[in-house]
XYZ file of C-alpha atoms in Angstrom:
187
model
C 40.463 -16.639 28.242
C 38.712 -13.565 29.639
C 35.202 -13.656 31.009
C 32.390 -11.288 30.011
C 32.269 -8.088 32.500
C 28.806 -7.821 34.386
C 28.684 -4.021 34.949
C 25.604 -4.349 37.077
C 27.505 -6.471 39.188
C 30.922 -4.708 38.694
C 32.504 -8.055 38.487
C 33.014 -10.674 35.715
C 29.804 -12.494 34.776
C 29.481 -16.081 34.755
C 27.979 -18.442 32.021
C 25.245 -19.286 34.927
C 24.335 -15.391 35.093
C 24.409 -15.067 31.374
C 21.980 -17.996 31.021
C 19.557 -16.543 33.610
C 19.570 -13.108 31.840
C 18.617 -14.870 28.378
C 15.426 -15.996 29.917
C 14.252 -12.581 30.797
C 14.092 -11.067 27.334
C 11.956 -14.208 26.340
C 9.646 -13.768 29.325
C 9.449 -10.006 28.443
C 8.478 -10.924 24.912
C 6.016 -13.643 25.971
C 4.395 -11.051 28.200
C 4.180 -8.480 25.395
C 2.843 -11.073 22.893
C -0.082 -12.006 25.482
C -0.909 -8.384 25.789
C -1.158 -8.088 22.133
C -3.340 -11.150 21.824
C -5.691 -10.023 24.740
C -5.788 -6.458 22.757
C -6.529 -8.103 19.354
C -9.278 -10.401 21.004
C -10.750 -7.486 22.789
C -10.693 -5.240 19.644
C -12.368 -7.834 17.748
C -14.957 -8.358 20.190
C -16.050 -4.596 20.368
C -15.957 -4.604 16.480
C -18.505 -7.354 16.098
C -20.631 -5.814 19.053
C -20.718 -2.359 17.570
C -21.383 -3.573 14.056
C -24.349 -5.959 15.284
C -25.987 -3.251 17.364
C -25.709 -0.544 14.770
C -27.324 -3.110 12.071
C -29.985 -4.556 14.323
C -30.962 -1.008 15.497
C -30.574 0.478 12.130
C -28.872 3.434 13.774
C -26.331 5.897 11.903
C -23.787 5.276 14.529
C -22.813 2.702 17.773
C -19.819 3.976 19.482
C -17.907 2.718 22.464
C -16.889 5.613 24.897
C -14.028 4.256 26.908
C -12.794 5.598 30.226
C -9.046 5.939 30.238
C -9.231 7.954 33.579
C -11.960 8.440 36.204
C -14.837 10.054 34.141
C -12.528 10.880 31.273
C -12.729 9.134 28.212
C -13.078 8.925 24.362
C -14.813 7.387 21.400
C -12.200 4.468 20.702
C -14.657 2.412 18.535
C -17.463 3.251 16.055
C -19.499 1.342 13.566
C -21.124 3.874 11.143
C -24.196 3.769 8.493
C -21.710 6.410 6.372
C -18.128 7.824 6.923
C -19.653 11.375 7.523
C -20.789 10.230 10.876
C -17.395 9.387 12.468
C -16.588 10.782 15.708
C -13.514 8.472 16.486
C -11.363 10.056 19.160
C -13.978 12.633 20.463
C -13.601 13.102 24.099
C -16.521 15.064 25.087
C -16.935 18.161 26.776
C -14.811 18.574 29.745
C -16.875 18.938 32.888
C -20.034 17.829 31.610
C -19.670 14.091 32.684
C -19.291 14.613 36.326
C -19.446 12.530 39.467
C -23.172 12.804 39.457
C -23.612 11.273 35.917
C -21.209 8.831 36.749
C -22.893 7.645 39.973
C -26.254 7.303 37.886
C -24.686 4.944 35.147
C -22.779 3.033 38.100
C -26.215 2.068 39.157
C -26.995 0.793 35.815
C -28.781 3.953 34.378
C -29.824 3.586 30.900
C -30.473 7.044 28.950
C -32.849 6.969 25.814
C -33.253 10.593 24.503
C -35.796 10.491 21.330
C -35.296 14.059 20.660
C -32.296 16.293 21.921
C -33.989 19.439 20.868
C -37.007 18.428 23.162
C -35.162 16.708 26.086
C -34.233 18.651 29.254
C -30.457 18.334 29.570
C -27.670 20.555 30.487
C -26.812 23.126 27.437
C -23.149 21.552 27.384
C -24.496 18.132 26.731
C -27.158 19.414 24.153
C -24.249 21.206 22.354
C -21.910 18.390 22.239
C -24.458 16.166 20.862
C -25.636 18.524 17.963
C -21.598 19.028 17.263
C -21.902 15.007 16.409
C -25.081 15.840 14.308
C -26.979 13.736 16.923
C -30.815 13.739 17.138
C -31.631 10.778 19.193
C -29.433 8.989 21.727
C -29.329 5.564 23.679
C -26.525 5.339 26.166
C -25.792 1.859 28.201
C -22.974 1.489 30.680
C -20.720 -1.124 30.686
C -20.106 -2.345 34.126
C -17.177 -4.702 35.176
C -16.272 -5.605 38.918
C -14.075 -2.371 39.233
C -16.644 0.211 38.002
C -17.575 1.752 34.926
C -15.514 0.549 32.197
C -17.425 2.478 29.354
C -20.655 3.416 27.648
C -22.040 1.775 24.583
C -23.835 4.682 22.787
C -26.392 4.627 19.485
C -27.180 7.465 17.736
C -29.591 8.469 15.419
C -28.780 11.342 13.260
C -31.014 12.158 10.830
C -34.405 12.777 12.949
C -35.973 12.027 16.141
C -36.641 8.213 17.234
C -38.450 6.685 20.112
C -36.422 4.005 21.615
C -37.933 0.657 22.165
C -37.669 -1.561 24.984
C -36.207 -3.996 22.468
C -33.825 -1.377 21.403
C -32.908 -1.030 25.104
C -32.419 -4.676 25.605
C -30.454 -5.276 22.914
C -27.913 -2.591 23.799
C -27.859 -4.005 27.471
C -27.093 -7.378 26.023
C -23.971 -6.020 23.940
C -22.978 -4.229 27.263
C -23.040 -7.579 29.193
C -21.198 -9.164 26.473
C -18.371 -6.868 26.581
C -18.595 -6.581 30.497
C -18.099 -10.513 31.115
C -15.562 -11.021 28.287
C -12.193 -11.908 30.165
C -10.164 -9.845 27.864
C -12.082 -6.572 28.810
C -11.764 -7.671 32.478
C -8.009 -7.800 32.142
C -7.690 -4.482 30.483
């Protein structure tokens, strides 16, 4: 009888080594399944949160802007009142969101703009908002122990809007819900 050859060891493999190597694919598969479950549960929470916020605020759009690198991110989730408002995948103008703005959001800054045409903001920011059909903007940070995970953003596209304290509190509650979820903390 010929023993199977273990090329990594340069010698015949034993039944014991075959059994131990069979465990690794199962462990790898289990880790993959665990990551998928975490991602599905996280995505479902984000979807429910953005939908709830858009409906409660009666906004045209509520999005999650997720930071995949330091101060670089993109819109990864959106809830829309109409398909024409979709900005899924938008990344924002490069260099417009910098360390200065990040530091403000890390401190818990909430930014409510009633009318982008009247607000004193950087031209790159105003142009970016115009390109997405935004007229009024409400931004709340999602802060986790590691730092700024993302931004929850509500857009009113058709006309200006004075955001109320209730609107702001609702968005902050949504951000806290996301920031304290174990699936987000692990991502």
